């Protein structure tokens, strides 16, 4: 009896593991789950997949997070962000702070189309305003342009069609081409103080 007690006492296997009935009835503890809520985190680096980032929680834990649809500014490494968690899912809601002021603030919209509707829209910049795209279309009832100088370079064909075309130049106007043709269906008039044809 003493040897039996000592063998049970010295056994490294718990009593519930030694008894097959207790072992069958034992319920495993569920794995820990991530909570739901909003917290802050730091952007570490891109996780490699489209739209996923590695973020570091205040506890030091690293998790993968996707950028929320409403977060238009593209995150950068080192940003302090607002993070929403729901189970295994994480989303970057907003960028709270950036370590240093970046030269470019990038808006990330993916492949989505963007439409703006307003009574009036005004764009104002201190430096350069640039539009870059494969095709640019504009449609308006009236277009007014005011500039000190304008330079246009077209490598292909520049075609214009209008009901009437009026050109007024205060100083000098020069036209030069390798070949030129000027025709009129009814009337062609040249009026000047001097006309030189060479």
PDB file of C-alpha atoms in Angstrom:
ATOM      1  CA  UNK A   1       0.000   0.000   0.000  1.00  0.00           C
ATOM      2  CA  UNK A   2       2.862   2.325   0.805  1.00  0.00           C
ATOM      3  CA  UNK A   3       4.541   1.615  -2.522  1.00  0.00           C
ATOM      4  CA  UNK A   4       1.269   2.225  -4.362  1.00  0.00           C
ATOM      5  CA  UNK A   5       0.745   5.580  -2.645  1.00  0.00           C
ATOM      6  CA  UNK A   6       4.315   6.593  -3.400  1.00  0.00           C
ATOM      7  CA  UNK A   7       3.956   5.609  -7.045  1.00  0.00           C
ATOM      8  CA  UNK A   8       0.767   7.670  -7.363  1.00  0.00           C
ATOM      9  CA  UNK A   9       2.357  10.591  -5.487  1.00  0.00           C
ATOM     10  CA  UNK A  10       5.514  10.502  -7.595  1.00  0.00           C
ATOM     11  CA  UNK A  11       3.643  10.093 -10.874  1.00  0.00           C
ATOM     12  CA  UNK A  12       4.013  13.154 -13.102  1.00  0.00           C
ATOM     13  CA  UNK A  13       0.636  12.485 -14.768  1.00  0.00           C
ATOM     14  CA  UNK A  14      -2.287  14.298 -13.076  1.00  0.00           C
ATOM     15  CA  UNK A  15      -5.053  12.200 -11.567  1.00  0.00           C
ATOM     16  CA  UNK A  16      -7.573  13.375 -14.149  1.00  0.00           C
ATOM     17  CA  UNK A  17      -5.199  12.261 -16.928  1.00  0.00           C
ATOM     18  CA  UNK A  18      -4.618   8.896 -15.293  1.00  0.00           C
ATOM     19  CA  UNK A  19      -8.336   8.178 -14.938  1.00  0.00           C
ATOM     20  CA  UNK A  20      -9.849   7.451 -18.380  1.00  0.00           C
ATOM     21  CA  UNK A  21     -13.303   8.624 -17.242  1.00  0.00           C
ATOM     22  CA  UNK A  22     -12.003  11.995 -16.065  1.00  0.00           C
ATOM     23  CA  UNK A  23      -9.899  12.296 -19.175  1.00  0.00           C
ATOM     24  CA  UNK A  24     -12.963  11.717 -21.376  1.00  0.00           C
ATOM     25  CA  UNK A  25     -15.037  14.255 -19.462  1.00  0.00           C
ATOM     26  CA  UNK A  26     -12.366  16.906 -19.396  1.00  0.00           C
ATOM     27  CA  UNK A  27     -13.231  20.043 -21.409  1.00  0.00           C
ATOM     28  CA  UNK A  28     -10.345  21.819 -23.063  1.00  0.00           C
ATOM     29  CA  UNK A  29     -10.068  25.526 -22.342  1.00  0.00           C
ATOM     30  CA  UNK A  30     -10.966  27.599 -25.398  1.00  0.00           C
ATOM     31  CA  UNK A  31      -8.093  29.390 -27.108  1.00  0.00           C
ATOM     32  CA  UNK A  32      -7.715  33.037 -26.196  1.00  0.00           C
ATOM     33  CA  UNK A  33      -9.685  35.373 -28.373  1.00  0.00           C
ATOM     34  CA  UNK A  34      -8.930  38.899 -29.398  1.00  0.00           C
ATOM     35  CA  UNK A  35     -11.347  41.426 -27.999  1.00  0.00           C
ATOM     36  CA  UNK A  36     -13.521  43.946 -29.729  1.00  0.00           C
ATOM     37  CA  UNK A  37     -12.863  47.642 -29.471  1.00  0.00           C
ATOM     38  CA  UNK A  38     -10.810  50.614 -30.577  1.00  0.00           C
ATOM     39  CA  UNK A  39      -7.201  51.200 -29.555  1.00  0.00           C
ATOM     40  CA  UNK A  40      -4.041  52.846 -30.814  1.00  0.00           C
ATOM     41  CA  UNK A  41      -1.152  51.171 -32.598  1.00  0.00           C
ATOM     42  CA  UNK A  42       2.027  51.973 -34.501  1.00  0.00           C
ATOM     43  CA  UNK A  43       2.516  51.121 -38.156  1.00  0.00           C
ATOM     44  CA  UNK A  44       5.460  48.775 -38.621  1.00  0.00           C
ATOM     45  CA  UNK A  45       5.610  47.676 -42.244  1.00  0.00           C
ATOM     46  CA  UNK A  46       3.575  46.257 -45.073  1.00  0.00           C
ATOM     47  CA  UNK A  47       2.612  42.630 -44.501  1.00  0.00           C
ATOM     48  CA  UNK A  48       3.087  41.763 -48.164  1.00  0.00           C
ATOM     49  CA  UNK A  49      -0.539  41.314 -49.187  1.00  0.00           C
ATOM     50  CA  UNK A  50      -2.591  44.026 -50.821  1.00  0.00           C
ATOM     51  CA  UNK A  51      -3.944  46.425 -48.234  1.00  0.00           C
ATOM     52  CA  UNK A  52      -2.453  44.643 -45.202  1.00  0.00           C
ATOM     53  CA  UNK A  53      -0.012  46.145 -42.713  1.00  0.00           C
ATOM     54  CA  UNK A  54       1.836  45.027 -39.619  1.00  0.00           C
ATOM     55  CA  UNK A  55       0.877  47.087 -36.582  1.00  0.00           C
ATOM     56  CA  UNK A  56       2.316  47.033 -33.068  1.00  0.00           C
ATOM     57  CA  UNK A  57      -0.144  47.284 -30.200  1.00  0.00           C
ATOM     58  CA  UNK A  58       0.695  49.090 -26.935  1.00  0.00           C
ATOM     59  CA  UNK A  59       1.326  45.631 -25.412  1.00  0.00           C
ATOM     60  CA  UNK A  60       4.035  45.001 -28.006  1.00  0.00           C
ATOM     61  CA  UNK A  61       2.015  42.405 -29.906  1.00  0.00           C
ATOM     62  CA  UNK A  62       2.230  42.448 -33.697  1.00  0.00           C
ATOM     63  CA  UNK A  63      -0.938  41.996 -35.705  1.00  0.00           C
ATOM     64  CA  UNK A  64      -2.008  42.276 -39.326  1.00  0.00           C
ATOM     65  CA  UNK A  65      -4.434  45.071 -40.136  1.00  0.00           C
ATOM     66  CA  UNK A  66      -6.169  46.327 -43.228  1.00  0.00           C
ATOM     67  CA  UNK A  67      -6.824  49.948 -44.059  1.00  0.00           C
ATOM     68  CA  UNK A  68     -10.445  50.927 -43.500  1.00  0.00           C
ATOM     69  CA  UNK A  69     -12.395  52.047 -46.543  1.00  0.00           C
ATOM     70  CA  UNK A  70     -12.868  55.513 -45.014  1.00  0.00           C
ATOM     71  CA  UNK A  71      -9.138  55.993 -44.283  1.00  0.00           C
ATOM     72  CA  UNK A  72      -8.087  57.837 -47.430  1.00  0.00           C
ATOM     73  CA  UNK A  73      -4.567  58.857 -46.358  1.00  0.00           C
ATOM     74  CA  UNK A  74      -2.111  56.039 -46.995  1.00  0.00           C
ATOM     75  CA  UNK A  75      -0.349  55.003 -43.741  1.00  0.00           C
ATOM     76  CA  UNK A  76       3.416  55.025 -43.396  1.00  0.00           C
ATOM     77  CA  UNK A  77       5.862  53.236 -41.161  1.00  0.00           C
ATOM     78  CA  UNK A  78       6.005  54.885 -37.743  1.00  0.00           C
ATOM     79  CA  UNK A  79       2.530  56.433 -37.882  1.00  0.00           C
ATOM     80  CA  UNK A  80       0.406  56.388 -34.742  1.00  0.00           C
ATOM     81  CA  UNK A  81      -2.984  55.118 -35.898  1.00  0.00           C
ATOM     82  CA  UNK A  82      -6.412  54.403 -34.500  1.00  0.00           C
ATOM     83  CA  UNK A  83      -7.103  50.679 -34.716  1.00  0.00           C
ATOM     84  CA  UNK A  84     -10.443  48.865 -34.588  1.00  0.00           C
ATOM     85  CA  UNK A  85     -10.399  45.182 -33.611  1.00  0.00           C
ATOM     86  CA  UNK A  86     -13.172  42.622 -33.992  1.00  0.00           C
ATOM     87  CA  UNK A  87     -12.031  39.093 -33.272  1.00  0.00           C
ATOM     88  CA  UNK A  88      -9.222  38.217 -35.651  1.00  0.00           C
ATOM     89  CA  UNK A  89      -9.861  41.252 -37.853  1.00  0.00           C
ATOM     90  CA  UNK A  90      -8.143  44.635 -37.527  1.00  0.00           C
ATOM     91  CA  UNK A  91      -8.676  47.871 -39.415  1.00  0.00           C
ATOM     92  CA  UNK A  92      -6.729  51.120 -39.447  1.00  0.00           C
ATOM     93  CA  UNK A  93      -9.400  53.801 -39.015  1.00  0.00           C
ATOM     94  CA  UNK A  94      -7.349  56.993 -39.001  1.00  0.00           C
ATOM     95  CA  UNK A  95      -3.812  58.335 -38.765  1.00  0.00           C
ATOM     96  CA  UNK A  96      -3.431  60.234 -35.500  1.00  0.00           C
ATOM     97  CA  UNK A  97       0.201  61.358 -35.669  1.00  0.00           C
ATOM     98  CA  UNK A  98       3.135  61.130 -38.053  1.00  0.00           C
ATOM     99  CA  UNK A  99       6.706  61.299 -36.706  1.00  0.00           C
ATOM    100  CA  UNK A 100       7.834  63.906 -39.210  1.00  0.00           C
ATOM    101  CA  UNK A 101       6.020  66.066 -41.706  1.00  0.00           C
ATOM    102  CA  UNK A 102       6.185  64.332 -45.068  1.00  0.00           C
ATOM    103  CA  UNK A 103       6.633  66.178 -48.349  1.00  0.00           C
ATOM    104  CA  UNK A 104       3.797  64.207 -49.961  1.00  0.00           C
ATOM    105  CA  UNK A 105       0.477  63.282 -48.378  1.00  0.00           C
ATOM    106  CA  UNK A 106      -0.772  60.352 -50.451  1.00  0.00           C
ATOM    107  CA  UNK A 107      -4.459  59.517 -50.776  1.00  0.00           C
ATOM    108  CA  UNK A 108      -4.998  55.825 -51.462  1.00  0.00           C
ATOM    109  CA  UNK A 109      -8.245  54.993 -53.285  1.00  0.00           C
ATOM    110  CA  UNK A 110      -7.197  51.807 -55.073  1.00  0.00           C
ATOM    111  CA  UNK A 111      -9.048  51.113 -58.317  1.00  0.00           C
ATOM    112  CA  UNK A 112     -12.246  52.820 -57.198  1.00  0.00           C
ATOM    113  CA  UNK A 113     -13.767  55.691 -59.146  1.00  0.00           C
ATOM    114  CA  UNK A 114     -14.176  59.002 -57.315  1.00  0.00           C
ATOM    115  CA  UNK A 115     -17.014  61.445 -57.902  1.00  0.00           C
ATOM    116  CA  UNK A 116     -17.333  64.868 -56.267  1.00  0.00           C
ATOM    117  CA  UNK A 117     -20.602  66.771 -56.304  1.00  0.00           C
ATOM    118  CA  UNK A 118     -20.909  70.273 -54.913  1.00  0.00           C
ATOM    119  CA  UNK A 119     -22.478  73.611 -55.671  1.00  0.00           C
ATOM    120  CA  UNK A 120     -19.028  75.171 -56.126  1.00  0.00           C
ATOM    121  CA  UNK A 121     -15.561  73.621 -56.038  1.00  0.00           C
ATOM    122  CA  UNK A 122     -12.330  75.591 -55.647  1.00  0.00           C
ATOM    123  CA  UNK A 123      -8.771  74.243 -55.696  1.00  0.00           C
ATOM    124  CA  UNK A 124      -6.059  76.532 -54.360  1.00  0.00           C
ATOM    125  CA  UNK A 125      -2.339  75.730 -54.161  1.00  0.00           C
ATOM    126  CA  UNK A 126       0.702  77.821 -53.287  1.00  0.00           C
ATOM    127  CA  UNK A 127       2.983  76.011 -55.723  1.00  0.00           C
ATOM    128  CA  UNK A 128       2.401  73.735 -58.705  1.00  0.00           C
ATOM    129  CA  UNK A 129      -0.910  72.184 -59.735  1.00  0.00           C
ATOM    130  CA  UNK A 130      -0.491  69.165 -62.004  1.00  0.00           C
ATOM    131  CA  UNK A 131      -2.984  66.837 -63.679  1.00  0.00           C
ATOM    132  CA  UNK A 132      -1.548  63.572 -65.000  1.00  0.00           C
ATOM    133  CA  UNK A 133      -3.622  60.897 -66.681  1.00  0.00           C
ATOM    134  CA  UNK A 134      -4.114  58.835 -69.815  1.00  0.00           C
ATOM    135  CA  UNK A 135      -7.049  60.962 -70.988  1.00  0.00           C
ATOM    136  CA  UNK A 136      -8.380  64.344 -69.852  1.00  0.00           C
ATOM    137  CA  UNK A 137     -11.901  65.468 -70.758  1.00  0.00           C
ATOM    138  CA  UNK A 138     -13.626  68.711 -69.807  1.00  0.00           C
ATOM    139  CA  UNK A 139     -17.124  69.917 -70.612  1.00  0.00           C
ATOM    140  CA  UNK A 140     -18.539  73.299 -69.679  1.00  0.00           C
ATOM    141  CA  UNK A 141     -20.863  75.980 -70.985  1.00  0.00           C
ATOM    142  CA  UNK A 142     -18.133  78.614 -70.647  1.00  0.00           C
ATOM    143  CA  UNK A 143     -14.373  78.304 -70.011  1.00  0.00           C
ATOM    144  CA  UNK A 144     -12.251  81.302 -69.000  1.00  0.00           C
ATOM    145  CA  UNK A 145      -8.451  81.140 -68.695  1.00  0.00           C
ATOM    146  CA  UNK A 146      -6.186  83.931 -67.441  1.00  0.00           C
ATOM    147  CA  UNK A 147      -2.416  83.501 -67.336  1.00  0.00           C
ATOM    148  CA  UNK A 148       0.730  85.565 -67.744  1.00  0.00           C
ATOM    149  CA  UNK A 149       2.283  83.007 -70.111  1.00  0.00           C
ATOM    150  CA  UNK A 150       1.091  79.774 -71.709  1.00  0.00           C
ATOM    151  CA  UNK A 151       3.112  77.065 -73.414  1.00  0.00           C
ATOM    152  CA  UNK A 152       1.550  74.108 -75.187  1.00  0.00           C
ATOM    153  CA  UNK A 153       3.423  71.207 -76.773  1.00  0.00           C
ATOM    154  CA  UNK A 154       1.499  68.643 -78.817  1.00  0.00           C
ATOM    155  CA  UNK A 155       3.496  65.928 -80.529  1.00  0.00           C
ATOM    156  CA  UNK A 156       0.578  64.705 -82.658  1.00  0.00           C
ATOM    157  CA  UNK A 157      -2.311  66.560 -84.264  1.00  0.00           C
ATOM    158  CA  UNK A 158      -3.988  69.597 -82.729  1.00  0.00           C
ATOM    159  CA  UNK A 159      -7.527  69.771 -84.126  1.00  0.00           C
ATOM    160  CA  UNK A 160     -10.038  72.473 -83.213  1.00  0.00           C
ATOM    161  CA  UNK A 161     -13.600  72.975 -84.460  1.00  0.00           C
ATOM    162  CA  UNK A 162     -15.585  76.077 -83.600  1.00  0.00           C
ATOM    163  CA  UNK A 163     -18.468  78.138 -84.920  1.00  0.00           C
ATOM    164  CA  UNK A 164     -16.358  81.295 -85.084  1.00  0.00           C
ATOM    165  CA  UNK A 165     -12.709  81.907 -84.229  1.00  0.00           C
ATOM    166  CA  UNK A 166     -11.378  85.343 -83.307  1.00  0.00           C
ATOM    167  CA  UNK A 167      -7.704  86.008 -82.566  1.00  0.00           C
ATOM    168  CA  UNK A 168      -6.536  89.334 -81.167  1.00  0.00           C
ATOM    169  CA  UNK A 169      -2.835  89.913 -80.533  1.00  0.00           C
ATOM    170  CA  UNK A 170      -1.568  93.189 -79.078  1.00  0.00           C
ATOM    171  CA  UNK A 171       1.979  92.851 -80.407  1.00  0.00           C
ATOM    172  CA  UNK A 172       3.540  90.326 -82.813  1.00  0.00           C
ATOM    173  CA  UNK A 173       2.037  87.133 -84.218  1.00  0.00           C
ATOM    174  CA  UNK A 174       4.170  84.681 -86.148  1.00  0.00           C
ATOM    175  CA  UNK A 175       3.083  81.607 -88.115  1.00  0.00           C
ATOM    176  CA  UNK A 176       5.619  79.145 -89.510  1.00  0.00           C
ATOM    177  CA  UNK A 177       5.195  75.707 -91.035  1.00  0.00           C
ATOM    178  CA  UNK A 178       6.938  73.402 -93.498  1.00  0.00           C
ATOM    179  CA  UNK A 179       3.816  73.565 -95.663  1.00  0.00           C
ATOM    180  CA  UNK A 180       0.698  75.675 -95.185  1.00  0.00           C
ATOM    181  CA  UNK A 181      -2.654  76.060 -96.915  1.00  0.00           C
ATOM    182  CA  UNK A 182      -5.111  78.914 -96.459  1.00  0.00           C
ATOM    183  CA  UNK A 183      -8.471  78.708 -98.196  1.00  0.00           C
ATOM    184  CA  UNK A 184     -11.875  80.311 -97.942  1.00  0.00           C
ATOM    185  CA  UNK A 185     -15.212  79.301 -99.458  1.00  0.00           C
ATOM    186  CA  UNK A 186     -16.417  82.844-100.145  1.00  0.00           C
ATOM    187  CA  UNK A 187     -14.073  85.649 -99.120  1.00  0.00           C
ATOM    188  CA  UNK A 188     -10.406  85.966 -98.185  1.00  0.00           C
ATOM    189  CA  UNK A 189      -9.335  89.456 -97.157  1.00  0.00           C
ATOM    190  CA  UNK A 190      -5.914  90.836 -96.275  1.00  0.00           C
ATOM    191  CA  UNK A 191      -5.814  94.357 -94.841  1.00  0.00           C
ATOM    192  CA  UNK A 192      -2.619  95.983 -93.597  1.00  0.00           C
ATOM    193  CA  UNK A 193      -0.543  99.139 -93.879  1.00  0.00           C
ATOM    194  CA  UNK A 194       2.098  97.129 -95.759  1.00  0.00           C
ATOM    195  CA  UNK A 195       1.936  93.683 -97.340  1.00  0.00           C
ATOM    196  CA  UNK A 196       5.187  91.951 -98.320  1.00  0.00           C
ATOM    197  CA  UNK A 197       5.118  88.723-100.323  1.00  0.00           C
ATOM    198  CA  UNK A 198       8.457  87.031-100.988  1.00  0.00           C
TER     199      UNK A 198
END
